[in-house]
């Protein structure tokens, strides 16, 4: 048999909002700890991406109480957790039992750190690090409709990056979420709250089951994101008239 003894409270690795850190498990009882500074009301998310599977990731408050835990797998996360107080929080990743150990990455984000995105203006960028999460914000007015479109290039007959896209209301609740292995859009989503909406771009947790095989290269890659108003003011047209128009984004 094999016996391992691991420290559960090893010295944490500092991580900040917007940062992604690569690490690894040495044995299958290994727990890797991270620490971050949080403030009351911060809405934080932590994303774990393999290829190594984890038993779970957990977040603990400054007093050591568990606030949230994920499931197991090679792509898991804790999303939209409101922090109860100011202080230093611990984020832990645990190796899975009887599973080959190896590398992984952890990404930490805070909902308020989103970058503004203009309507009808494509953003071309990349997920450059494993477990990176990109956040974009736009001002929505209740009663309107928006469409969010995501596309990625094809590389070697597969998507360059496979994504889960989340559309988040101003109050932090999820309006729509979908994880697909290619290009897709949220079509004509009803805006039911006025305020700052967030689009979150992250790696699809089921990336290894997309039908292309176990290809870690799909964990990073280039993409284009557009957010468009679905009910912009109409242009008048009359019978017998022909008007020219143009699309600004797809």
PDB file of C-alpha atoms in Angstrom:
ATOM      1  CA  UNK A   1       0.000   0.000   0.000  1.00  0.00           C
ATOM      2  CA  UNK A   2       0.920   3.663  -0.169  1.00  0.00           C
ATOM      3  CA  UNK A   3       0.724   6.005   2.819  1.00  0.00           C
ATOM      4  CA  UNK A   4       1.096   9.774   2.681  1.00  0.00           C
ATOM      5  CA  UNK A   5       0.913  12.367   5.454  1.00  0.00           C
ATOM      6  CA  UNK A   6       0.244  15.956   4.382  1.00  0.00           C
ATOM      7  CA  UNK A   7      -0.008  19.248   6.228  1.00  0.00           C
ATOM      8  CA  UNK A   8      -3.482  20.726   5.770  1.00  0.00           C
ATOM      9  CA  UNK A   9      -2.468  24.248   6.761  1.00  0.00           C
ATOM     10  CA  UNK A  10       0.735  24.793   4.815  1.00  0.00           C
ATOM     11  CA  UNK A  11       1.946  28.350   4.272  1.00  0.00           C
ATOM     12  CA  UNK A  12      -0.510  29.996   1.868  1.00  0.00           C
ATOM     13  CA  UNK A  13       0.532  31.498  -1.453  1.00  0.00           C
ATOM     14  CA  UNK A  14      -0.628  35.120  -1.797  1.00  0.00           C
ATOM     15  CA  UNK A  15      -3.112  35.729  -4.630  1.00  0.00           C
ATOM     16  CA  UNK A  16      -4.900  38.954  -5.562  1.00  0.00           C
ATOM     17  CA  UNK A  17      -8.059  39.760  -7.481  1.00  0.00           C
ATOM     18  CA  UNK A  18      -7.477  39.459 -11.203  1.00  0.00           C
ATOM     19  CA  UNK A  19      -4.521  37.110 -10.745  1.00  0.00           C
ATOM     20  CA  UNK A  20      -3.993  33.543 -11.956  1.00  0.00           C
ATOM     21  CA  UNK A  21      -1.399  31.308 -10.284  1.00  0.00           C
ATOM     22  CA  UNK A  22      -0.061  27.948 -11.449  1.00  0.00           C
ATOM     23  CA  UNK A  23       0.756  25.275  -8.868  1.00  0.00           C
ATOM     24  CA  UNK A  24       0.854  21.500  -8.496  1.00  0.00           C
ATOM     25  CA  UNK A  25      -0.005  18.594  -6.210  1.00  0.00           C
ATOM     26  CA  UNK A  26       2.905  16.432  -5.042  1.00  0.00           C
ATOM     27  CA  UNK A  27       0.868  13.549  -3.565  1.00  0.00           C
ATOM     28  CA  UNK A  28      -2.843  12.738  -3.473  1.00  0.00           C
ATOM     29  CA  UNK A  29      -3.381  14.099   0.041  1.00  0.00           C
ATOM     30  CA  UNK A  30      -1.714  17.415  -0.795  1.00  0.00           C
ATOM     31  CA  UNK A  31      -3.606  20.624   0.042  1.00  0.00           C
ATOM     32  CA  UNK A  32      -2.326  23.840  -1.549  1.00  0.00           C
ATOM     33  CA  UNK A  33      -3.401  27.000   0.266  1.00  0.00           C
ATOM     34  CA  UNK A  34      -3.727  30.514  -1.123  1.00  0.00           C
ATOM     35  CA  UNK A  35      -4.532  33.736   0.743  1.00  0.00           C
ATOM     36  CA  UNK A  36      -6.149  36.963  -0.394  1.00  0.00           C
ATOM     37  CA  UNK A  37      -7.285  40.224   1.152  1.00  0.00           C
ATOM     38  CA  UNK A  38     -11.027  40.840   0.956  1.00  0.00           C
ATOM     39  CA  UNK A  39     -13.471  43.511   2.035  1.00  0.00           C
ATOM     40  CA  UNK A  40     -17.056  43.352   3.232  1.00  0.00           C
ATOM     41  CA  UNK A  41     -19.387  42.985   0.257  1.00  0.00           C
ATOM     42  CA  UNK A  42     -16.748  41.918  -2.277  1.00  0.00           C
ATOM     43  CA  UNK A  43     -18.292  39.398  -4.684  1.00  0.00           C
ATOM     44  CA  UNK A  44     -15.518  36.942  -5.479  1.00  0.00           C
ATOM     45  CA  UNK A  45     -15.097  33.915  -7.715  1.00  0.00           C
ATOM     46  CA  UNK A  46     -12.353  31.289  -7.803  1.00  0.00           C
ATOM     47  CA  UNK A  47     -11.763  29.093 -10.868  1.00  0.00           C
ATOM     48  CA  UNK A  48      -9.774  25.833 -10.771  1.00  0.00           C
ATOM     49  CA  UNK A  49      -8.554  24.305 -14.038  1.00  0.00           C
ATOM     50  CA  UNK A  50      -6.449  21.098 -14.338  1.00  0.00           C
ATOM     51  CA  UNK A  51      -5.441  19.010 -16.233  1.00  0.00           C
ATOM     52  CA  UNK A  52      -5.098  17.490 -12.738  1.00  0.00           C
ATOM     53  CA  UNK A  53      -8.390  16.791 -10.968  1.00  0.00           C
ATOM     54  CA  UNK A  54      -9.124  18.278  -7.558  1.00  0.00           C
ATOM     55  CA  UNK A  55     -11.209  16.811  -4.753  1.00  0.00           C
ATOM     56  CA  UNK A  56     -12.567  20.318  -4.133  1.00  0.00           C
ATOM     57  CA  UNK A  57     -11.578  23.932  -3.605  1.00  0.00           C
ATOM     58  CA  UNK A  58     -12.772  25.833  -0.541  1.00  0.00           C
ATOM     59  CA  UNK A  59     -12.844  29.421   0.742  1.00  0.00           C
ATOM     60  CA  UNK A  60     -12.479  30.189   4.463  1.00  0.00           C
ATOM     61  CA  UNK A  61     -13.169  33.483   6.245  1.00  0.00           C
ATOM     62  CA  UNK A  62     -10.542  35.280   8.398  1.00  0.00           C
ATOM     63  CA  UNK A  63     -11.681  33.265  11.444  1.00  0.00           C
ATOM     64  CA  UNK A  64     -11.191  29.951   9.633  1.00  0.00           C
ATOM     65  CA  UNK A  65     -14.849  29.157   8.964  1.00  0.00           C
ATOM     66  CA  UNK A  66     -15.657  27.539   5.628  1.00  0.00           C
ATOM     67  CA  UNK A  67     -17.772  29.817   3.435  1.00  0.00           C
ATOM     68  CA  UNK A  68     -18.040  27.762   0.251  1.00  0.00           C
ATOM     69  CA  UNK A  69     -16.806  24.586  -1.436  1.00  0.00           C
ATOM     70  CA  UNK A  70     -16.805  23.320  -5.008  1.00  0.00           C
ATOM     71  CA  UNK A  71     -17.349  19.877  -6.426  1.00  0.00           C
ATOM     72  CA  UNK A  72     -14.591  17.656  -7.781  1.00  0.00           C
ATOM     73  CA  UNK A  73     -13.040  17.499 -11.228  1.00  0.00           C
ATOM     74  CA  UNK A  74     -10.534  19.080 -13.581  1.00  0.00           C
ATOM     75  CA  UNK A  75     -12.641  22.209 -14.006  1.00  0.00           C
ATOM     76  CA  UNK A  76     -14.513  23.510 -10.951  1.00  0.00           C
ATOM     77  CA  UNK A  77     -15.145  26.802  -9.215  1.00  0.00           C
ATOM     78  CA  UNK A  78     -16.783  28.876  -6.524  1.00  0.00           C
ATOM     79  CA  UNK A  79     -18.712  31.765  -8.026  1.00  0.00           C
ATOM     80  CA  UNK A  80     -20.227  35.021  -6.802  1.00  0.00           C
ATOM     81  CA  UNK A  81     -19.503  34.606  -3.104  1.00  0.00           C
ATOM     82  CA  UNK A  82     -20.227  37.772  -1.100  1.00  0.00           C
ATOM     83  CA  UNK A  83     -17.558  38.260   1.578  1.00  0.00           C
ATOM     84  CA  UNK A  84     -18.922  38.958   5.060  1.00  0.00           C
ATOM     85  CA  UNK A  85     -16.059  41.017   6.506  1.00  0.00           C
ATOM     86  CA  UNK A  86     -12.709  42.678   5.962  1.00  0.00           C
ATOM     87  CA  UNK A  87      -9.617  40.552   6.394  1.00  0.00           C
ATOM     88  CA  UNK A  88      -7.423  37.799   5.007  1.00  0.00           C
ATOM     89  CA  UNK A  89      -9.236  34.851   3.431  1.00  0.00           C
ATOM     90  CA  UNK A  90      -7.893  31.392   2.621  1.00  0.00           C
ATOM     91  CA  UNK A  91      -8.536  29.567  -0.640  1.00  0.00           C
ATOM     92  CA  UNK A  92      -7.510  25.902  -0.642  1.00  0.00           C
ATOM     93  CA  UNK A  93      -7.213  23.313  -3.406  1.00  0.00           C
ATOM     94  CA  UNK A  94      -7.175  19.624  -2.437  1.00  0.00           C
ATOM     95  CA  UNK A  95      -5.711  16.745  -4.446  1.00  0.00           C
ATOM     96  CA  UNK A  96      -8.171  14.013  -5.395  1.00  0.00           C
ATOM     97  CA  UNK A  97      -7.768  10.553  -3.855  1.00  0.00           C
ATOM     98  CA  UNK A  98      -6.275   7.824  -6.048  1.00  0.00           C
ATOM     99  CA  UNK A  99      -5.847  10.163  -9.010  1.00  0.00           C
ATOM    100  CA  UNK A 100      -2.575  11.015 -10.730  1.00  0.00           C
ATOM    101  CA  UNK A 101      -1.111  14.234  -9.321  1.00  0.00           C
ATOM    102  CA  UNK A 102       0.243  17.102 -11.377  1.00  0.00           C
ATOM    103  CA  UNK A 103      -0.266  20.724 -12.291  1.00  0.00           C
ATOM    104  CA  UNK A 104      -3.255  23.044 -12.013  1.00  0.00           C
ATOM    105  CA  UNK A 105      -4.062  26.754 -12.006  1.00  0.00           C
ATOM    106  CA  UNK A 106      -6.244  28.945  -9.786  1.00  0.00           C
ATOM    107  CA  UNK A 107      -7.806  32.228 -10.906  1.00  0.00           C
ATOM    108  CA  UNK A 108      -9.382  34.737  -8.495  1.00  0.00           C
ATOM    109  CA  UNK A 109     -11.686  37.588  -9.548  1.00  0.00           C
ATOM    110  CA  UNK A 110     -13.931  40.227  -7.951  1.00  0.00           C
ATOM    111  CA  UNK A 111     -17.122  41.268  -9.724  1.00  0.00           C
ATOM    112  CA  UNK A 112     -16.445  44.988  -9.328  1.00  0.00           C
ATOM    113  CA  UNK A 113     -13.218  44.760 -11.346  1.00  0.00           C
ATOM    114  CA  UNK A 114     -15.022  44.371 -14.686  1.00  0.00           C
ATOM    115  CA  UNK A 115     -13.757  46.346 -17.693  1.00  0.00           C
ATOM    116  CA  UNK A 116     -16.401  48.444 -19.507  1.00  0.00           C
ATOM    117  CA  UNK A 117     -17.455  47.146 -22.943  1.00  0.00           C
ATOM    118  CA  UNK A 118     -19.207  49.446 -25.423  1.00  0.00           C
ATOM    119  CA  UNK A 119     -22.335  48.328 -27.247  1.00  0.00           C
ATOM    120  CA  UNK A 120     -21.834  47.119 -30.835  1.00  0.00           C
ATOM    121  CA  UNK A 121     -18.043  47.245 -30.463  1.00  0.00           C
ATOM    122  CA  UNK A 122     -16.215  43.876 -30.675  1.00  0.00           C
ATOM    123  CA  UNK A 123     -13.423  43.180 -28.185  1.00  0.00           C
ATOM    124  CA  UNK A 124     -10.648  40.956 -29.532  1.00  0.00           C
ATOM    125  CA  UNK A 125      -8.497  39.444 -26.807  1.00  0.00           C
ATOM    126  CA  UNK A 126      -7.284  36.151 -25.323  1.00  0.00           C
ATOM    127  CA  UNK A 127      -7.554  33.903 -22.317  1.00  0.00           C
ATOM    128  CA  UNK A 128      -3.786  33.888 -21.849  1.00  0.00           C
ATOM    129  CA  UNK A 129      -3.479  31.866 -18.649  1.00  0.00           C
ATOM    130  CA  UNK A 130      -5.116  28.652 -17.519  1.00  0.00           C
ATOM    131  CA  UNK A 131      -8.004  29.504 -15.120  1.00  0.00           C
ATOM    132  CA  UNK A 132      -8.029  33.159 -16.205  1.00  0.00           C
ATOM    133  CA  UNK A 133     -11.452  34.815 -15.938  1.00  0.00           C
ATOM    134  CA  UNK A 134     -12.254  37.969 -17.938  1.00  0.00           C
ATOM    135  CA  UNK A 135     -14.977  40.375 -16.763  1.00  0.00           C
ATOM    136  CA  UNK A 136     -16.769  43.032 -18.820  1.00  0.00           C
ATOM    137  CA  UNK A 137     -19.472  45.488 -17.724  1.00  0.00           C
ATOM    138  CA  UNK A 138     -22.152  47.491 -19.481  1.00  0.00           C
ATOM    139  CA  UNK A 139     -24.958  49.745 -18.284  1.00  0.00           C
ATOM    140  CA  UNK A 140     -28.361  48.150 -18.760  1.00  0.00           C
ATOM    141  CA  UNK A 141     -31.811  49.715 -18.543  1.00  0.00           C
ATOM    142  CA  UNK A 142     -34.761  47.662 -17.330  1.00  0.00           C
ATOM    143  CA  UNK A 143     -37.142  46.870 -20.172  1.00  0.00           C
ATOM    144  CA  UNK A 144     -34.455  46.731 -22.861  1.00  0.00           C
ATOM    145  CA  UNK A 145     -32.906  43.682 -24.566  1.00  0.00           C
ATOM    146  CA  UNK A 146     -29.275  42.746 -25.246  1.00  0.00           C
ATOM    147  CA  UNK A 147     -27.401  40.112 -27.211  1.00  0.00           C
ATOM    148  CA  UNK A 148     -23.914  38.904 -26.186  1.00  0.00           C
ATOM    149  CA  UNK A 149     -21.934  37.112 -28.897  1.00  0.00           C
ATOM    150  CA  UNK A 150     -18.802  34.999 -28.330  1.00  0.00           C
ATOM    151  CA  UNK A 151     -16.608  33.586 -31.084  1.00  0.00           C
ATOM    152  CA  UNK A 152     -13.229  31.879 -31.231  1.00  0.00           C
ATOM    153  CA  UNK A 153     -11.051  30.889 -34.147  1.00  0.00           C
ATOM    154  CA  UNK A 154     -10.583  27.327 -35.391  1.00  0.00           C
ATOM    155  CA  UNK A 155      -7.141  25.796 -34.807  1.00  0.00           C
ATOM    156  CA  UNK A 156      -6.296  22.311 -36.070  1.00  0.00           C
ATOM    157  CA  UNK A 157      -9.999  21.538 -36.621  1.00  0.00           C
ATOM    158  CA  UNK A 158     -10.957  22.467 -33.047  1.00  0.00           C
ATOM    159  CA  UNK A 159     -11.949  25.669 -31.222  1.00  0.00           C
ATOM    160  CA  UNK A 160      -8.987  27.716 -30.025  1.00  0.00           C
ATOM    161  CA  UNK A 161     -10.722  28.153 -26.657  1.00  0.00           C
ATOM    162  CA  UNK A 162     -13.834  26.536 -25.157  1.00  0.00           C
ATOM    163  CA  UNK A 163     -15.847  28.841 -22.947  1.00  0.00           C
ATOM    164  CA  UNK A 164     -18.545  29.235 -20.358  1.00  0.00           C
ATOM    165  CA  UNK A 165     -20.215  32.619 -20.630  1.00  0.00           C
ATOM    166  CA  UNK A 166     -22.133  34.119 -17.690  1.00  0.00           C
ATOM    167  CA  UNK A 167     -24.424  37.154 -17.851  1.00  0.00           C
ATOM    168  CA  UNK A 168     -24.766  38.664 -14.377  1.00  0.00           C
ATOM    169  CA  UNK A 169     -27.348  41.169 -13.156  1.00  0.00           C
ATOM    170  CA  UNK A 170     -26.457  44.259 -11.082  1.00  0.00           C
ATOM    171  CA  UNK A 171     -27.559  42.454  -7.906  1.00  0.00           C
ATOM    172  CA  UNK A 172     -25.056  39.634  -8.568  1.00  0.00           C
ATOM    173  CA  UNK A 173     -27.552  36.980  -9.690  1.00  0.00           C
ATOM    174  CA  UNK A 174     -27.069  35.010 -12.913  1.00  0.00           C
ATOM    175  CA  UNK A 175     -29.368  36.075 -15.750  1.00  0.00           C
ATOM    176  CA  UNK A 176     -28.014  33.466 -18.170  1.00  0.00           C
ATOM    177  CA  UNK A 177     -25.141  30.977 -18.348  1.00  0.00           C
ATOM    178  CA  UNK A 178     -23.996  28.506 -20.959  1.00  0.00           C
ATOM    179  CA  UNK A 179     -20.922  26.393 -21.588  1.00  0.00           C
ATOM    180  CA  UNK A 180     -20.368  25.302 -25.173  1.00  0.00           C
ATOM    181  CA  UNK A 181     -17.526  23.938 -27.243  1.00  0.00           C
ATOM    182  CA  UNK A 182     -17.608  26.607 -29.950  1.00  0.00           C
ATOM    183  CA  UNK A 183     -19.165  29.898 -31.000  1.00  0.00           C
ATOM    184  CA  UNK A 184     -22.522  30.939 -29.537  1.00  0.00           C
ATOM    185  CA  UNK A 185     -24.558  33.874 -28.268  1.00  0.00           C
ATOM    186  CA  UNK A 186     -27.060  34.922 -25.641  1.00  0.00           C
ATOM    187  CA  UNK A 187     -29.817  36.106 -27.938  1.00  0.00           C
ATOM    188  CA  UNK A 188     -32.251  38.888 -26.982  1.00  0.00           C
ATOM    189  CA  UNK A 189     -31.851  38.629 -23.208  1.00  0.00           C
ATOM    190  CA  UNK A 190     -34.400  40.716 -21.295  1.00  0.00           C
ATOM    191  CA  UNK A 191     -32.728  43.333 -19.096  1.00  0.00           C
ATOM    192  CA  UNK A 192     -34.855  43.326 -15.944  1.00  0.00           C
ATOM    193  CA  UNK A 193     -32.674  45.491 -13.701  1.00  0.00           C
ATOM    194  CA  UNK A 194     -31.197  48.939 -14.277  1.00  0.00           C
ATOM    195  CA  UNK A 195     -27.497  49.227 -13.471  1.00  0.00           C
ATOM    196  CA  UNK A 196     -24.132  47.690 -14.214  1.00  0.00           C
ATOM    197  CA  UNK A 197     -24.384  44.237 -15.842  1.00  0.00           C
ATOM    198  CA  UNK A 198     -21.393  41.892 -16.128  1.00  0.00           C
ATOM    199  CA  UNK A 199     -20.346  39.415 -18.800  1.00  0.00           C
ATOM    200  CA  UNK A 200     -17.933  36.780 -17.466  1.00  0.00           C
ATOM    201  CA  UNK A 201     -15.738  34.800 -19.864  1.00  0.00           C
ATOM    202  CA  UNK A 202     -14.145  31.663 -18.409  1.00  0.00           C
ATOM    203  CA  UNK A 203     -12.979  28.250 -19.564  1.00  0.00           C
ATOM    204  CA  UNK A 204     -15.744  25.684 -19.948  1.00  0.00           C
ATOM    205  CA  UNK A 205     -15.444  23.277 -17.015  1.00  0.00           C
ATOM    206  CA  UNK A 206     -16.274  20.371 -19.348  1.00  0.00           C
ATOM    207  CA  UNK A 207     -13.476  21.214 -21.775  1.00  0.00           C
ATOM    208  CA  UNK A 208     -12.145  17.639 -21.790  1.00  0.00           C
ATOM    209  CA  UNK A 209     -15.507  16.238 -22.949  1.00  0.00           C
ATOM    210  CA  UNK A 210     -16.011  18.484 -25.966  1.00  0.00           C
ATOM    211  CA  UNK A 211     -15.257  15.671 -28.398  1.00  0.00           C
ATOM    212  CA  UNK A 212     -11.793  16.839 -29.418  1.00  0.00           C
ATOM    213  CA  UNK A 213      -9.867  14.689 -26.944  1.00  0.00           C
ATOM    214  CA  UNK A 214      -7.803  15.685 -23.929  1.00  0.00           C
ATOM    215  CA  UNK A 215      -6.170  18.833 -25.369  1.00  0.00           C
ATOM    216  CA  UNK A 216      -4.957  21.264 -22.662  1.00  0.00           C
ATOM    217  CA  UNK A 217      -4.248  23.818 -25.406  1.00  0.00           C
ATOM    218  CA  UNK A 218      -8.009  24.548 -25.429  1.00  0.00           C
ATOM    219  CA  UNK A 219      -7.689  26.014 -21.920  1.00  0.00           C
ATOM    220  CA  UNK A 220      -6.248  29.214 -23.420  1.00  0.00           C
ATOM    221  CA  UNK A 221      -6.851  30.973 -26.702  1.00  0.00           C
ATOM    222  CA  UNK A 222      -8.169  33.974 -28.617  1.00  0.00           C
ATOM    223  CA  UNK A 223     -11.778  35.124 -28.697  1.00  0.00           C
ATOM    224  CA  UNK A 224     -14.033  37.979 -29.756  1.00  0.00           C
ATOM    225  CA  UNK A 225     -16.842  39.282 -27.542  1.00  0.00           C
ATOM    226  CA  UNK A 226     -19.574  41.697 -28.576  1.00  0.00           C
ATOM    227  CA  UNK A 227     -22.539  43.066 -26.636  1.00  0.00           C
ATOM    228  CA  UNK A 228     -25.288  44.565 -28.767  1.00  0.00           C
ATOM    229  CA  UNK A 229     -28.580  46.268 -28.027  1.00  0.00           C
ATOM    230  CA  UNK A 230     -31.391  44.166 -29.491  1.00  0.00           C
ATOM    231  CA  UNK A 231     -33.972  46.949 -29.468  1.00  0.00           C
ATOM    232  CA  UNK A 232     -32.107  50.034 -30.689  1.00  0.00           C
ATOM    233  CA  UNK A 233     -34.238  52.896 -32.103  1.00  0.00           C
ATOM    234  CA  UNK A 234     -35.688  51.914 -35.503  1.00  0.00           C
ATOM    235  CA  UNK A 235     -34.845  53.767 -38.715  1.00  0.00           C
ATOM    236  CA  UNK A 236     -38.007  54.969 -40.476  1.00  0.00           C
ATOM    237  CA  UNK A 237     -38.697  53.393 -43.886  1.00  0.00           C
ATOM    238  CA  UNK A 238     -41.686  53.813 -46.179  1.00  0.00           C
ATOM    239  CA  UNK A 239     -43.239  51.715 -48.953  1.00  0.00           C
ATOM    240  CA  UNK A 240     -41.141  51.811 -52.100  1.00  0.00           C
ATOM    241  CA  UNK A 241     -38.053  53.031 -50.259  1.00  0.00           C
ATOM    242  CA  UNK A 242     -34.657  51.307 -50.074  1.00  0.00           C
ATOM    243  CA  UNK A 243     -32.211  52.156 -47.294  1.00  0.00           C
ATOM    244  CA  UNK A 244     -28.578  51.241 -46.866  1.00  0.00           C
ATOM    245  CA  UNK A 245     -27.371  50.003 -43.485  1.00  0.00           C
ATOM    246  CA  UNK A 246     -24.336  48.391 -41.910  1.00  0.00           C
ATOM    247  CA  UNK A 247     -23.528  45.898 -39.163  1.00  0.00           C
ATOM    248  CA  UNK A 248     -20.950  47.050 -36.610  1.00  0.00           C
ATOM    249  CA  UNK A 249     -20.588  43.658 -34.897  1.00  0.00           C
ATOM    250  CA  UNK A 250     -21.727  40.108 -35.518  1.00  0.00           C
TER     251      UNK A 250
END
